[in-house]
Amino acid sequence: MSNTLVIYYSFTGNSKKVAEYVKNKLNADILELEPAVPFSSDYDEVVDEWQNNDIKRDVEIKKVTTDLSKYDKVVLITCTWWYGISPVMKKFLKDYDLFGKDIIVAASNAGWIGHCFNDYKTLLPNSNIKGELDLLFSANAVERDKMLTTQEEVDEWVEKL
Ligand SMILES: Cc1cc2nc3c(=O)[nH]c(=O)nc-3n(C[C@H](O)[C@H](O)[C@H](O)COP(=O)(O)O)c2cc1C
């Protein structure tokens, strides 16, 4: 078993693609976070619903059964929702303990990453955050899955772990 775990939440698949790339590159294990009740499949409806994605606003998530204590290193990747990390990632970080682990964090976004890295720091007060990656994707609705951050930047970030 690897000592590195990639943990991600992805609504439209961008963070998922990067999470799988990192998993293969590091030969790591992977854990997908999921809301207990799926969000609407209508993108604009979800954008409207989460317009005030305050750090205190919670969503229920599916129980995580992976034994997190087995991992020394963790990679966290989430989409950005309303200038902050997704409510699913927030809830995970509130409910589960990553105390003392080495961590690198990323937030996929369309150009408005806001306070995502502060959210990670606030929710991970006892972890060693070794690298932050602004994972930029196109804001154009017809090519939202186009990654603008280069593969080299992703590779450099991964090497910080
Ligand atoms: C509800 C919602 C809110 C969003 N808010 C932001 C935002 O504040 N800033 C931003 O740059 N992108 C925002 N986006 C766009 C996504 O962060 C971006 O498309 C990201 O690449 C999606 O990653 P995913 O495919 O892993 O879900 C939002 C998308 C949704 C669905």
Short mmCIF file of C-alpha atoms and ligand atoms in Angstrom, two decimals:
data_model
loop_
_atom_site.label_atom_id
_atom_site.label_comp_id
_atom_site.label_asym_id
_atom_site.label_seq_id
_atom_site.Cartn_x
_atom_site.Cartn_y
_atom_site.Cartn_z
CA MET A 1 0.00 0.00 0.00
CA SER A 2 1.15 3.52 -0.81
CA ASN A 3 1.74 6.04 1.99
CA THR A 4 0.23 8.80 -0.15
CA LEU A 5 -3.49 9.41 -0.57
CA VAL A 6 -5.11 11.68 -3.16
CA ILE A 7 -8.45 13.01 -1.89
CA TYR A 8 -10.67 14.96 -4.24
CA TYR A 9 -14.10 16.36 -4.93
CA SER A 10 -15.08 17.19 -8.49
CA PHE A 11 -18.47 18.36 -9.75
CA THR A 12 -17.82 18.50 -13.50
CA GLY A 13 -14.74 16.25 -13.79
CA ASN A 14 -11.79 18.69 -13.93
CA SER A 15 -10.44 17.99 -10.44
CA LYS A 16 -11.08 14.30 -11.00
CA LYS A 17 -8.88 14.26 -14.11
CA VAL A 18 -6.00 15.89 -12.22
CA ALA A 19 -6.52 13.67 -9.17
CA GLU A 20 -6.19 10.57 -11.36
CA TYR A 21 -3.09 11.98 -13.05
CA VAL A 22 -1.46 12.64 -9.65
CA LYS A 23 -2.49 9.22 -8.35
CA ASN A 24 -0.72 7.54 -11.28
CA LYS A 25 2.33 9.80 -11.08
CA LEU A 26 2.84 9.18 -7.35
CA ASN A 27 1.60 5.61 -7.40
CA ALA A 28 -0.79 6.76 -4.67
CA ASP A 29 -4.16 5.61 -3.41
CA ILE A 30 -7.21 7.70 -4.24
CA LEU A 31 -10.41 8.71 -2.45
CA GLU A 32 -13.34 10.48 -4.07
CA LEU A 33 -15.52 12.59 -1.77
CA GLU A 34 -19.23 12.66 -2.50
CA PRO A 35 -22.21 14.60 -1.18
CA ALA A 36 -24.73 12.43 0.67
CA VAL A 37 -27.42 13.70 -1.70
CA PRO A 38 -26.23 14.46 -5.25
CA PHE A 39 -26.33 18.07 -6.41
CA SER A 40 -28.62 18.97 -9.30
CA SER A 41 -27.23 18.06 -12.72
CA ASP A 42 -28.18 21.55 -13.89
CA TYR A 43 -24.92 23.56 -13.65
CA ASP A 44 -26.58 26.98 -13.38
CA GLU A 45 -28.99 25.78 -10.72
CA VAL A 46 -26.05 24.64 -8.58
CA VAL A 47 -24.24 27.94 -9.16
CA ASP A 48 -27.34 29.81 -7.98
CA GLU A 49 -27.80 27.55 -4.99
CA TRP A 50 -24.19 28.00 -3.79
CA GLN A 51 -23.87 31.71 -4.39
CA ASN A 52 -23.15 32.21 -0.73
CA ASN A 53 -20.77 29.35 -0.10
CA ASP A 54 -19.88 30.55 3.37
CA ILE A 55 -17.31 28.51 5.30
CA LYS A 56 -19.95 27.83 7.96
CA ARG A 57 -22.53 26.46 5.52
CA ASP A 58 -22.39 22.68 5.57
CA VAL A 59 -23.51 19.92 3.26
CA GLU A 60 -23.70 16.27 4.33
CA ILE A 61 -21.15 13.94 2.72
CA LYS A 62 -20.98 10.18 2.30
CA LYS A 63 -19.10 8.46 5.12
CA VAL A 64 -15.40 7.91 4.40
CA THR A 65 -14.30 4.36 5.18
CA THR A 66 -10.65 4.69 4.10
CA ASP A 67 -8.30 4.42 7.10
CA LEU A 68 -6.68 7.86 6.93
CA SER A 69 -4.20 7.05 9.71
CA LYS A 70 -2.24 4.85 7.28
CA TYR A 71 -1.11 7.80 5.17
CA ASP A 72 1.72 10.29 5.91
CA LYS A 73 1.14 12.34 2.78
CA VAL A 74 -2.09 13.69 1.38
CA VAL A 75 -2.97 15.52 -1.83
CA LEU A 76 -6.22 17.54 -1.66
CA ILE A 77 -7.94 18.70 -4.84
CA THR A 78 -11.31 20.40 -5.06
CA CYS A 79 -13.25 22.65 -7.36
CA THR A 80 -13.74 26.28 -6.29
CA TRP A 81 -17.31 27.22 -5.47
CA TRP A 82 -18.06 30.86 -4.95
CA TYR A 83 -14.47 31.92 -4.16
CA GLY A 84 -13.93 29.13 -1.65
CA ILE A 85 -13.23 25.40 -1.54
CA SER A 86 -16.27 23.25 -2.34
CA PRO A 87 -18.70 22.55 0.52
CA VAL A 88 -17.96 18.83 0.12
CA MET A 89 -14.22 19.33 0.75
CA LYS A 90 -14.99 21.71 3.62
CA LYS A 91 -17.24 19.19 5.32
CA PHE A 92 -14.60 16.48 4.90
CA LEU A 93 -11.91 18.65 6.50
CA LYS A 94 -14.25 19.52 9.38
CA ASP A 95 -15.21 15.90 10.06
CA TYR A 96 -11.95 14.00 9.49
CA ASP A 97 -8.53 14.46 11.05
CA LEU A 98 -5.39 14.94 8.94
CA PHE A 99 -3.32 15.95 11.98
CA GLY A 100 0.45 16.04 11.41
CA LYS A 101 0.39 14.92 7.78
CA ASP A 102 2.32 16.52 4.91
CA ILE A 103 -0.20 18.00 2.53
CA ILE A 104 -0.31 19.70 -0.84
CA VAL A 105 -3.50 21.42 -1.91
CA ALA A 106 -5.06 22.49 -5.18
CA ALA A 107 -8.24 24.26 -6.21
CA SER A 108 -9.55 24.02 -9.76
CA ASN A 109 -11.20 27.24 -10.80
CA ALA A 110 -12.19 29.42 -13.72
CA GLY A 111 -10.11 32.45 -12.76
CA TRP A 112 -11.60 33.47 -9.41
CA ILE A 113 -9.85 31.28 -6.84
CA GLY A 114 -10.73 33.73 -4.02
CA HIS A 115 -9.88 32.48 -0.55
CA CYS A 116 -9.49 28.77 -1.31
CA PHE A 117 -5.98 28.52 0.12
CA ASN A 118 -7.06 30.36 3.26
CA ASP A 119 -9.97 27.94 3.62
CA TYR A 120 -7.53 25.01 3.49
CA LYS A 121 -5.28 26.68 6.09
CA THR A 122 -8.22 27.49 8.37
CA LEU A 123 -9.49 23.92 8.26
CA LEU A 124 -6.04 22.31 8.51
CA PRO A 125 -4.43 24.13 11.44
CA ASN A 126 -2.25 21.16 12.41
CA SER A 127 -1.02 20.01 9.04
CA ASN A 128 2.09 20.88 7.12
CA ILE A 129 0.84 22.44 3.87
CA LYS A 130 3.83 22.16 1.55
CA GLY A 131 2.44 23.42 -1.73
CA GLU A 132 -0.55 25.19 -3.22
CA LEU A 133 -1.63 24.89 -6.84
CA ASP A 134 -3.98 27.26 -8.64
CA LEU A 135 -5.49 24.81 -11.11
CA LEU A 136 -6.89 27.08 -13.78
CA PHE A 137 -9.48 25.88 -16.29
CA SER A 138 -11.26 27.85 -18.99
CA ALA A 139 -14.16 30.09 -17.94
CA ASN A 140 -15.71 29.68 -21.37
CA ALA A 141 -18.91 27.64 -20.99
CA VAL A 142 -18.21 25.61 -24.15
CA GLU A 143 -14.76 24.49 -23.01
CA ARG A 144 -14.90 24.44 -19.22
CA ASP A 145 -12.77 21.28 -19.23
CA LYS A 146 -9.78 22.96 -20.93
CA MET A 147 -6.88 23.13 -18.47
CA LEU A 148 -4.85 26.35 -18.69
CA THR A 149 -2.38 25.44 -15.95
CA THR A 150 0.45 23.52 -17.60
CA GLN A 151 1.30 19.90 -16.94
CA GLU A 152 4.78 21.12 -15.88
CA GLU A 153 3.21 23.27 -13.15
CA VAL A 154 1.24 20.27 -11.93
CA ASP A 155 4.42 18.15 -11.92
CA GLU A 156 6.41 20.80 -10.02
CA TRP A 157 3.66 21.04 -7.39
CA VAL A 158 3.56 17.27 -6.98
CA GLU A 159 7.31 17.23 -6.37
CA LYS A 160 6.82 19.40 -3.26
CA LEU A 161 5.21 16.47 -1.47
C1 LIG B 1 -21.49 26.20 -7.86
C2 LIG B 1 -20.28 26.64 -8.59
C3 LIG B 1 -19.59 27.75 -8.17
C4 LIG B 1 -18.42 28.15 -8.81
N1 LIG B 1 -17.72 29.22 -8.32
C5 LIG B 1 -16.54 29.57 -8.87
C6 LIG B 1 -15.76 30.66 -8.33
O1 LIG B 1 -16.11 31.29 -7.35
N2 LIG B 1 -14.57 30.93 -8.93
C7 LIG B 1 -14.11 30.26 -10.04
O2 LIG B 1 -13.03 30.57 -10.55
N3 LIG B 1 -14.84 29.21 -10.57
C8 LIG B 1 -16.02 28.86 -10.01
N4 LIG B 1 -16.73 27.80 -10.53
C9 LIG B 1 -16.16 27.06 -11.67
C10 LIG B 1 -15.39 25.81 -11.23
O3 LIG B 1 -14.61 26.03 -10.07
C11 LIG B 1 -14.44 25.36 -12.35
O4 LIG B 1 -15.19 25.13 -13.53
C12 LIG B 1 -13.68 24.08 -11.98
O5 LIG B 1 -12.69 23.84 -12.95
C13 LIG B 1 -14.61 22.90 -11.88
O6 LIG B 1 -13.93 21.79 -11.33
P1 LIG B 1 -14.63 20.35 -11.28
O7 LIG B 1 -14.82 19.93 -12.73
O8 LIG B 1 -13.64 19.49 -10.58
O9 LIG B 1 -15.94 20.47 -10.60
C14 LIG B 1 -17.93 27.41 -9.93
C15 LIG B 1 -18.66 26.31 -10.38
C16 LIG B 1 -19.81 25.91 -9.73
C17 LIG B 1 -20.56 24.71 -10.23
#
